[in-house]
Short mmCIF file of C-alpha atoms in Angstrom, two decimals:
data_model
loop_
_atom_site.label_atom_id
_atom_site.label_comp_id
_atom_site.label_asym_id
_atom_site.label_seq_id
_atom_site.Cartn_x
_atom_site.Cartn_y
_atom_site.Cartn_z
CA UNK A 1 -0.19 0.10 -0.13
CA UNK A 2 2.83 2.08 0.20
CA UNK A 3 3.65 4.37 -2.91
CA UNK A 4 6.63 3.17 -4.98
CA UNK A 5 9.67 5.76 -6.02
CA UNK A 6 12.24 4.78 -8.36
CA UNK A 7 15.54 7.04 -9.02
CA UNK A 8 19.43 6.22 -10.54
CA UNK A 9 20.67 5.82 -12.95
CA UNK A 10 18.02 3.94 -14.87
CA UNK A 11 15.12 6.30 -14.36
CA UNK A 12 16.75 9.25 -14.64
CA UNK A 13 18.09 8.13 -18.83
CA UNK A 14 15.06 6.44 -18.61
CA UNK A 15 11.18 7.92 -17.49
CA UNK A 16 9.19 7.26 -19.58
CA UNK A 17 10.18 3.32 -19.46
CA UNK A 18 10.29 3.03 -15.88
CA UNK A 19 6.81 5.31 -15.27
CA UNK A 20 5.23 3.23 -17.29
CA UNK A 21 5.85 -0.31 -15.03
CA UNK A 22 2.27 -0.49 -12.96
CA UNK A 23 3.94 -0.07 -9.33
CA UNK A 24 5.56 3.00 -10.04
CA UNK A 25 4.19 5.62 -8.67
CA UNK A 26 6.79 8.26 -8.49
CA UNK A 27 9.63 8.84 -10.98
CA UNK A 28 12.97 10.64 -9.27
CA UNK A 29 15.25 12.25 -11.77
CA UNK A 30 17.97 13.31 -11.24
CA UNK A 31 19.65 13.38 -7.06
CA UNK A 32 17.24 12.38 -5.72
CA UNK A 33 18.32 14.34 -1.35
CA UNK A 34 15.61 17.45 -1.94
CA UNK A 35 12.54 15.67 -3.98
CA UNK A 36 11.96 13.41 -1.46
CA UNK A 37 12.26 15.16 1.39
CA UNK A 38 9.43 16.88 0.06
CA UNK A 39 8.20 14.54 -1.20
CA UNK A 40 7.71 12.58 2.52
CA UNK A 41 6.85 16.52 4.14
CA UNK A 42 3.86 16.31 1.37
CA UNK A 43 2.55 12.34 1.61
CA UNK A 44 2.66 13.36 6.16
CA UNK A 45 1.30 16.80 5.79
CA UNK A 46 -1.61 14.97 2.86
CA UNK A 47 -0.55 17.95 0.53
CA UNK A 48 -0.66 17.06 -3.30
CA UNK A 49 2.37 15.50 -4.19
CA UNK A 50 2.37 15.89 -7.72
CA UNK A 51 3.99 18.99 -8.07
CA UNK A 52 7.47 18.20 -7.30
CA UNK A 53 10.62 18.88 -8.93
CA UNK A 54 12.66 15.67 -10.15
CA UNK A 55 9.87 13.70 -10.13
CA UNK A 56 7.91 12.50 -12.46
CA UNK A 57 3.77 11.63 -10.40
CA UNK A 58 0.92 9.64 -11.32
CA UNK A 59 -2.02 9.49 -9.95
CA UNK A 60 -4.25 7.09 -12.12
CA UNK A 61 -3.89 7.55 -15.54
CA UNK A 62 -2.16 10.77 -15.21
CA UNK A 63 1.70 11.48 -15.43
CA UNK A 64 2.89 14.38 -14.22
CA UNK A 65 6.71 15.59 -15.41
CA UNK A 66 7.78 17.83 -13.09
CA UNK A 67 11.49 19.76 -14.39
CA UNK A 68 14.76 19.45 -13.13
CA UNK A 69 15.96 21.95 -10.08
CA UNK A 70 19.66 23.02 -10.34
CA UNK A 71 22.34 20.91 -9.24
CA UNK A 72 23.46 20.55 -5.35
CA UNK A 73 26.77 22.62 -5.56
CA UNK A 74 27.64 22.20 -2.07
CA UNK A 75 28.61 18.90 -1.69
CA UNK A 76 29.72 20.05 2.28
CA UNK A 77 26.02 20.89 3.19
CA UNK A 78 24.22 17.32 3.05
CA UNK A 79 23.87 15.61 5.46
CA UNK A 80 26.25 12.74 6.52
CA UNK A 81 24.20 9.54 5.83
CA UNK A 82 22.63 7.00 7.31
CA UNK A 83 24.53 3.79 7.10
CA UNK A 84 21.97 2.12 9.77
CA UNK A 85 18.99 1.62 7.41
CA UNK A 86 21.73 -0.99 5.96
CA UNK A 87 22.18 -4.38 8.03
CA UNK A 88 25.72 -2.53 7.22
CA UNK A 89 27.99 -5.35 9.07
CA UNK A 90 26.68 -7.72 5.88
CA UNK A 91 27.53 -5.91 2.55
CA UNK A 92 29.43 -7.29 0.79
CA UNK A 93 32.74 -4.72 0.74
CA UNK A 94 32.44 -4.56 4.21
CA UNK A 95 33.08 -8.46 4.26
CA UNK A 96 36.01 -8.63 2.64
CA UNK A 97 37.21 -4.96 5.30
CA UNK A 98 36.88 -2.79 2.88
CA UNK A 99 34.62 0.93 2.44
CA UNK A 100 33.11 2.31 0.47
CA UNK A 101 32.85 6.03 -0.13
CA UNK A 102 32.36 9.18 -2.84
CA UNK A 103 33.35 12.02 -2.14
CA UNK A 104 31.82 13.79 -5.73
CA UNK A 105 29.48 13.84 -7.93
CA UNK A 106 29.56 13.09 -11.88
CA UNK A 107 32.29 13.81 -14.33
CA UNK A 108 34.37 15.95 -15.83
CA UNK A 109 34.27 14.79 -19.27
CA UNK A 110 32.30 13.12 -22.36
CA UNK A 111 32.82 9.71 -23.15
CA UNK A 112 30.57 8.56 -25.76
CA UNK A 113 30.08 5.36 -23.54
CA UNK A 114 29.56 6.55 -20.19
CA UNK A 115 26.45 7.45 -18.46
CA UNK A 116 27.81 10.49 -16.81
CA UNK A 117 27.57 13.34 -19.43
CA UNK A 118 23.88 12.24 -20.09
CA UNK A 119 23.29 12.27 -16.66
CA UNK A 120 24.90 15.78 -17.32
CA UNK A 121 22.06 16.77 -19.65
CA UNK A 122 19.32 16.15 -18.17
CA UNK A 123 19.89 19.15 -15.13
CA UNK A 124 19.08 23.06 -16.32
CA UNK A 125 20.93 24.50 -18.17
CA UNK A 126 24.10 26.73 -16.21
CA UNK A 127 24.06 23.51 -13.56
CA UNK A 128 27.22 22.52 -12.48
CA UNK A 129 27.59 18.50 -12.78
CA UNK A 130 30.81 17.72 -11.60
CA UNK A 131 30.87 18.63 -8.28
CA UNK A 132 33.73 17.58 -5.05
CA UNK A 133 33.87 17.80 -1.44
CA UNK A 134 36.04 19.72 0.31
CA UNK A 135 39.61 18.33 1.59
CA UNK A 136 38.94 18.74 4.78
CA UNK A 137 35.33 18.54 4.57
CA UNK A 138 36.09 15.31 3.25
CA UNK A 139 38.08 13.68 5.09
CA UNK A 140 36.60 14.69 8.39
CA UNK A 141 33.38 12.97 7.43
CA UNK A 142 34.86 10.02 6.80
CA UNK A 143 36.31 9.70 9.20
CA UNK A 144 32.85 10.03 11.15
CA UNK A 145 31.39 7.27 9.16
CA UNK A 146 34.34 5.42 9.73
CA UNK A 147 33.96 5.62 13.32
CA UNK A 148 30.93 5.29 13.41
CA UNK A 149 30.20 1.75 11.16
CA UNK A 150 33.72 0.41 10.55
CA UNK A 151 36.05 1.61 12.51
CA UNK A 152 40.15 -1.04 11.43
CA UNK A 153 38.18 -1.07 8.02
CA UNK A 154 41.74 -3.01 5.49
CA UNK A 155 41.32 0.02 2.89
CA UNK A 156 38.98 2.37 1.83
CA UNK A 157 38.00 2.52 -1.67
CA UNK A 158 36.49 5.30 -3.19
CA UNK A 159 34.18 4.72 -5.63
CA UNK A 160 33.91 8.22 -7.27
CA UNK A 161 34.14 8.52 -11.18
CA UNK A 162 38.26 10.36 -10.62
CA UNK A 163 39.29 10.27 -7.46
CA UNK A 164 40.10 14.96 -7.60
CA UNK A 165 39.23 17.02 -9.89
CA UNK A 166 42.77 19.63 -9.89
CA UNK A 167 46.31 18.73 -8.23
CA UNK A 168 45.71 21.43 -5.49
CA UNK A 169 42.62 19.27 -3.68
CA UNK A 170 44.77 16.25 -3.98
CA UNK A 171 46.94 18.18 -2.10
CA UNK A 172 45.25 19.51 0.31
CA UNK A 173 43.16 15.97 0.70
CA UNK A 174 46.41 13.93 1.28
CA UNK A 175 47.67 15.91 3.80
CA UNK A 176 44.11 15.64 6.00
CA UNK A 177 43.36 11.63 4.90
CA UNK A 178 47.15 11.34 6.72
CA UNK A 179 46.29 13.23 9.79
CA UNK A 180 42.60 12.37 10.37
CA UNK A 181 41.65 8.66 8.34
CA UNK A 182 46.03 7.43 7.47
CA UNK A 183 43.94 4.23 5.76
CA UNK A 184 45.29 2.41 2.89
CA UNK A 185 42.96 3.55 0.07
CA UNK A 186 42.26 2.67 -4.06
CA UNK A 187 40.53 4.89 -6.67
CA UNK A 188 39.61 5.88 -10.53
CA UNK A 189 41.96 8.26 -12.38
CA UNK A 190 42.00 9.17 -15.44
CA UNK A 191 45.57 8.65 -17.11
CA UNK A 192 46.02 12.28 -17.94
CA UNK A 193 45.77 13.14 -14.51
CA UNK A 194 47.86 11.59 -13.08
CA UNK A 195 51.91 12.86 -13.57
CA UNK A 196 54.79 12.68 -11.49
CA UNK A 197 54.31 15.56 -8.70
CA UNK A 198 50.90 13.56 -8.64
CA UNK A 199 51.70 9.96 -8.73
CA UNK A 200 53.98 10.91 -5.68
CA UNK A 201 51.66 12.27 -3.34
CA UNK A 202 49.19 9.59 -4.23
CA UNK A 203 51.79 7.09 -2.53
CA UNK A 204 52.89 10.19 0.26
CA UNK A 205 48.87 9.55 1.69
CA UNK A 206 48.47 5.59 1.76
CA UNK A 207 47.40 5.26 -2.28
CA UNK A 208 47.42 1.17 -2.99
CA UNK A 209 45.42 0.95 -6.51
CA UNK A 210 44.81 2.85 -8.65
CA UNK A 211 42.08 1.42 -11.56
CA UNK A 212 41.52 3.20 -14.77
CA UNK A 213 39.86 3.23 -17.64
CA UNK A 214 42.43 1.85 -20.68
CA UNK A 215 39.30 0.61 -22.42
CA UNK A 216 40.90 0.84 -26.28
CA UNK A 217 44.32 0.10 -27.18
CA UNK A 218 42.78 1.30 -30.57
CA UNK A 219 43.90 5.74 -30.97
CA UNK A 220 41.04 5.56 -33.58
CA UNK A 221 38.50 4.17 -31.75
CA UNK A 222 39.84 6.40 -28.23
CA UNK A 223 39.83 9.18 -30.27
CA UNK A 224 37.04 9.15 -32.67
CA UNK A 225 34.35 6.64 -31.00
CA UNK A 226 35.07 7.08 -27.30
CA UNK A 227 35.84 10.71 -27.69
CA UNK A 228 37.66 10.12 -24.21
CA UNK A 229 40.69 12.98 -25.45
CA UNK A 230 43.29 10.90 -24.60
CA UNK A 231 45.92 8.92 -27.02
CA UNK A 232 46.93 5.59 -26.39
CA UNK A 233 50.97 6.94 -25.88
CA UNK A 234 49.55 9.17 -22.93
CA UNK A 235 47.10 6.16 -21.31
CA UNK A 236 50.32 3.99 -20.91
CA UNK A 237 51.93 6.88 -19.12
CA UNK A 238 49.60 7.34 -17.26
CA UNK A 239 50.21 3.50 -15.84
CA UNK A 240 53.96 3.76 -16.13
CA UNK A 241 53.97 7.04 -13.97
CA UNK A 242 52.32 4.43 -11.37
CA UNK A 243 54.26 1.58 -11.53
CA UNK A 244 57.66 3.67 -10.46
CA UNK A 245 56.07 5.08 -7.70
CA UNK A 246 55.03 1.31 -6.56
CA UNK A 247 50.77 1.75 -7.35
CA UNK A 248 49.37 -0.79 -7.66
CA UNK A 249 47.15 -0.72 -11.35
CA UNK A 250 43.73 -1.77 -12.77
CA UNK A 251 42.74 -1.75 -16.21
CA UNK A 252 39.12 -1.42 -17.66
CA UNK A 253 38.45 -2.46 -20.97
CA UNK A 254 36.04 -2.88 -22.84
CA UNK A 255 35.40 -5.35 -26.58
CA UNK A 256 32.25 -4.80 -29.29
CA UNK A 257 32.75 -1.63 -29.29
CA UNK A 258 30.87 0.51 -32.86
CA UNK A 259 32.97 0.21 -35.44
CA UNK A 260 36.04 -2.49 -34.03
CA UNK A 261 37.19 -5.71 -35.06
CA UNK A 262 39.22 -8.38 -34.25
CA UNK A 263 42.16 -7.14 -34.55
CA UNK A 264 41.53 -3.87 -33.02
CA UNK A 265 40.86 -5.44 -30.27
CA UNK A 266 43.90 -7.29 -30.91
CA UNK A 267 45.08 -3.35 -29.84
CA UNK A 268 43.15 -3.09 -26.70
CA UNK A 269 45.17 -6.65 -25.52
CA UNK A 270 48.42 -5.01 -26.78
CA UNK A 271 48.50 -2.01 -25.15
CA UNK A 272 47.43 -4.12 -21.23
CA UNK A 273 50.54 -7.10 -21.83
CA UNK A 274 52.40 -3.44 -22.66
CA UNK A 275 51.15 -1.58 -19.57
CA UNK A 276 50.82 -4.14 -17.77
CA UNK A 277 48.36 -3.73 -15.08
CA UNK A 278 49.02 -6.22 -11.39
CA UNK A 279 44.63 -6.62 -12.87
CA UNK A 280 42.55 -6.56 -16.05
CA UNK A 281 38.48 -6.17 -15.56
CA UNK A 282 37.16 -6.57 -19.53
CA UNK A 283 33.29 -5.93 -19.14
CA UNK A 284 32.11 -6.72 -23.00
CA UNK A 285 30.70 -3.14 -25.18
CA UNK A 286 26.78 -1.94 -23.68
CA UNK A 287 25.32 0.59 -24.85
CA UNK A 288 22.83 2.43 -22.57
CA UNK A 289 20.06 4.91 -22.80
CA UNK A 290 20.89 8.40 -23.59
CA UNK A 291 24.34 8.16 -24.10
CA UNK A 292 25.79 8.75 -27.31
CA UNK A 293 27.69 5.71 -28.06
CA UNK A 294 23.11 4.18 -28.20
CA UNK A 295 22.20 7.04 -30.53
CA UNK A 296 25.22 6.03 -33.08
CA UNK A 297 24.36 1.75 -32.12
CA UNK A 298 20.48 3.09 -33.22
CA UNK A 299 21.75 4.99 -35.97
CA UNK A 300 23.57 2.10 -37.65
CA UNK A 301 21.32 -0.83 -37.29
CA UNK A 302 23.45 -1.56 -34.33
CA UNK A 303 20.60 -2.60 -31.40
CA UNK A 304 19.19 -5.45 -30.59
CA UNK A 305 16.64 -6.57 -27.65
CA UNK A 306 19.11 -8.61 -25.80
CA UNK A 307 18.95 -7.84 -22.31
CA UNK A 308 22.15 -8.83 -19.29
CA UNK A 309 22.44 -7.88 -15.89
CA UNK A 310 25.96 -7.89 -15.86
CA UNK A 311 28.70 -6.78 -18.84
CA UNK A 312 30.47 -10.54 -18.85
CA UNK A 313 27.34 -13.27 -20.13
CA UNK A 314 26.46 -11.62 -23.07
CA UNK A 315 26.84 -9.08 -26.01
CA UNK A 316 24.18 -6.50 -26.08
CA UNK A 317 24.98 -4.47 -29.00
CA UNK A 318 25.20 -6.07 -33.10
CA UNK A 319 29.11 -4.96 -34.12
CA UNK A 320 28.50 -5.96 -38.48
CA UNK A 321 33.02 -5.65 -38.58
CA UNK A 322 33.03 -8.28 -35.24
CA UNK A 323 31.97 -11.40 -35.12
CA UNK A 324 29.89 -12.01 -31.93
CA UNK A 325 31.67 -14.96 -31.85
CA UNK A 326 34.55 -13.12 -31.62
CA UNK A 327 33.48 -10.43 -29.58
CA UNK A 328 33.14 -14.10 -26.70
CA UNK A 329 36.66 -14.79 -27.70
CA UNK A 330 38.42 -11.80 -26.96
CA UNK A 331 36.91 -10.82 -23.42
CA UNK A 332 36.53 -15.06 -21.64
CA UNK A 333 40.05 -15.35 -23.28
CA UNK A 334 41.66 -12.22 -22.17
CA UNK A 335 44.20 -13.38 -19.96
CA UNK A 336 45.98 -16.08 -22.00
CA UNK A 337 45.36 -14.02 -24.92
CA UNK A 338 48.13 -10.74 -22.23
CA UNK A 339 49.86 -13.34 -21.15
CA UNK A 340 51.10 -14.41 -24.63
CA UNK A 341 51.00 -10.89 -26.12
CA UNK A 342 53.48 -9.41 -23.05
CA UNK A 343 56.07 -12.16 -23.90
CA UNK A 344 57.64 -9.65 -27.00
CA UNK A 345 58.04 -7.08 -23.26
CA UNK A 346 61.24 -9.62 -23.21
CA UNK A 347 62.12 -10.72 -26.00
CA UNK A 348 65.21 -8.15 -27.44
CA UNK A 349 64.01 -6.19 -30.80
CA UNK A 350 62.95 -7.40 -33.64
CA UNK A 351 62.12 -10.39 -31.96
CA UNK A 352 59.48 -9.10 -30.15
CA UNK A 353 57.81 -6.93 -32.82
CA UNK A 354 58.33 -10.41 -34.94
CA UNK A 355 56.30 -12.23 -31.49
CA UNK A 356 53.05 -9.43 -31.37
CA UNK A 357 53.03 -9.82 -35.50
CA UNK A 358 52.73 -14.41 -35.47
CA UNK A 359 50.21 -14.01 -32.79
CA UNK A 360 48.26 -11.17 -34.55
CA UNK A 361 47.77 -13.39 -38.05
CA UNK A 362 47.36 -15.80 -36.57
CA UNK A 363 45.20 -15.31 -34.46
CA UNK A 364 42.91 -13.32 -36.57
CA UNK A 365 43.81 -16.06 -39.48
CA UNK A 366 40.04 -17.28 -40.03
CA UNK A 367 41.38 -20.39 -40.20
CA UNK A 368 41.46 -20.20 -36.37
CA UNK A 369 39.27 -21.48 -34.87
CA UNK A 370 37.56 -19.18 -32.90
CA UNK A 371 33.63 -19.66 -32.79
CA UNK A 372 34.07 -23.44 -31.40
CA UNK A 373 36.65 -22.96 -28.85
CA UNK A 374 34.14 -19.27 -28.08
CA UNK A 375 30.99 -21.29 -27.99
CA UNK A 376 32.91 -24.28 -25.97
CA UNK A 377 33.74 -22.03 -23.42
CA UNK A 378 30.40 -20.87 -22.90
CA UNK A 379 28.88 -23.61 -22.29
CA UNK A 380 31.39 -24.81 -19.95
CA UNK A 381 31.34 -21.10 -18.67
CA UNK A 382 27.11 -22.26 -17.93
CA UNK A 383 27.81 -25.44 -16.41
CA UNK A 384 29.91 -24.21 -13.89
CA UNK A 385 27.81 -21.55 -12.72
CA UNK A 386 24.41 -24.02 -12.33
CA UNK A 387 26.82 -26.74 -10.29
CA UNK A 388 28.27 -23.27 -8.21
CA UNK A 389 25.05 -21.53 -7.89
CA UNK A 390 23.27 -25.02 -6.31
CA UNK A 391 26.96 -25.63 -3.76
CA UNK A 392 26.90 -22.41 -2.71
CA UNK A 393 23.07 -22.59 -2.06
CA UNK A 394 23.86 -26.15 0.30
CA UNK A 395 27.35 -25.02 1.11
CA UNK A 396 28.77 -21.86 1.32
CA UNK A 397 31.79 -23.06 3.04
CA UNK A 398 32.43 -25.79 0.71
CA UNK A 399 31.69 -23.01 -1.97
CA UNK A 400 34.99 -21.51 -0.33
CA UNK A 401 36.54 -23.96 -0.30
CA UNK A 402 36.07 -25.26 -4.33
CA UNK A 403 37.40 -21.76 -5.16
CA UNK A 404 34.34 -20.38 -5.04
CA UNK A 405 34.50 -16.28 -3.85
CA UNK A 406 31.91 -15.91 -1.84
CA UNK A 407 33.68 -13.70 1.97
CA UNK A 408 33.53 -15.26 4.31
CA UNK A 409 29.89 -14.67 7.05
CA UNK A 410 29.26 -11.59 8.76
CA UNK A 411 30.40 -11.99 12.21
#
């Protein structure tokens, strides 16, 4: 009997779809703190709740589409989040000793595959989308949350799109963080935000891991399709600078991009082999609603009605230059392929270049059985997943003994 409100990324970018769901009465576009406060006040006092900015409200068959208010410019004035509404100690990250934290909102870039530029476009003209807390306030709030909810964390995981907006902010935050928190941390960054000075500041502040969006090793895809404003050379430099400071690097990469080919996908494999990240996380491209790449996919007939609950199961976009089984082959075997290409790093020239050329030609040859190999791997994955689900339901302890990644139960 309670009214249902749905918010978040999908509700913001596809509000008609969400509002059409029969049980949804309110759809929140953009940030929800102020509209939800107003909605609760209206419902409590019996006032009309259908004209609150940021909310689409349905009464019977009538849908009121209210405008979006400007985003909150001053994140410092928001109240401390109340994590007690969750069973906090049972959260997956917490059970692994990690405290997730976000000290900013938005992003300053407009990469075509990402929801960030689309979310920014929902705001009124003149609104500032990328915002950070002030450095000391961010550290003070984090200390307060840790004291209350997780006094002995092993790691703080910053989930911001990009941890810091500029070096001055980072310098001030680094000092406050060391003084007030002093816990090793991980973060997301762009490669062009890293120079020798910032890499050193990050290490001194306690940074253990930086997660980089490498995405593609093909220059044309990176600059003209993904529009990242980054060259492949600058990407590689960011990885090298962090390695020199002893900071672990994680690489996010994608396969199955519009206008990608198998040869271009192998360039991404080669770049990962060159920069040698400690961990590579590979995703299959998904065309988000509201993004520029979804518009491109729609205009070139690449959209399908396929839906998956994560980025590692199947191919959602039909790319005419890249067979689906080839996409799956690269995705399934990226770790093995990176190891093969990384052998070139240990060979003298010209042997290294010859090895890379040999791999390129063999792996892209029409005689190489990529399709049968990918189909066999997919069948194996389905069987393994189904068996793992059964074991996990019966005994999580046995599941972990057999190599499953479920963490130990919360104490």
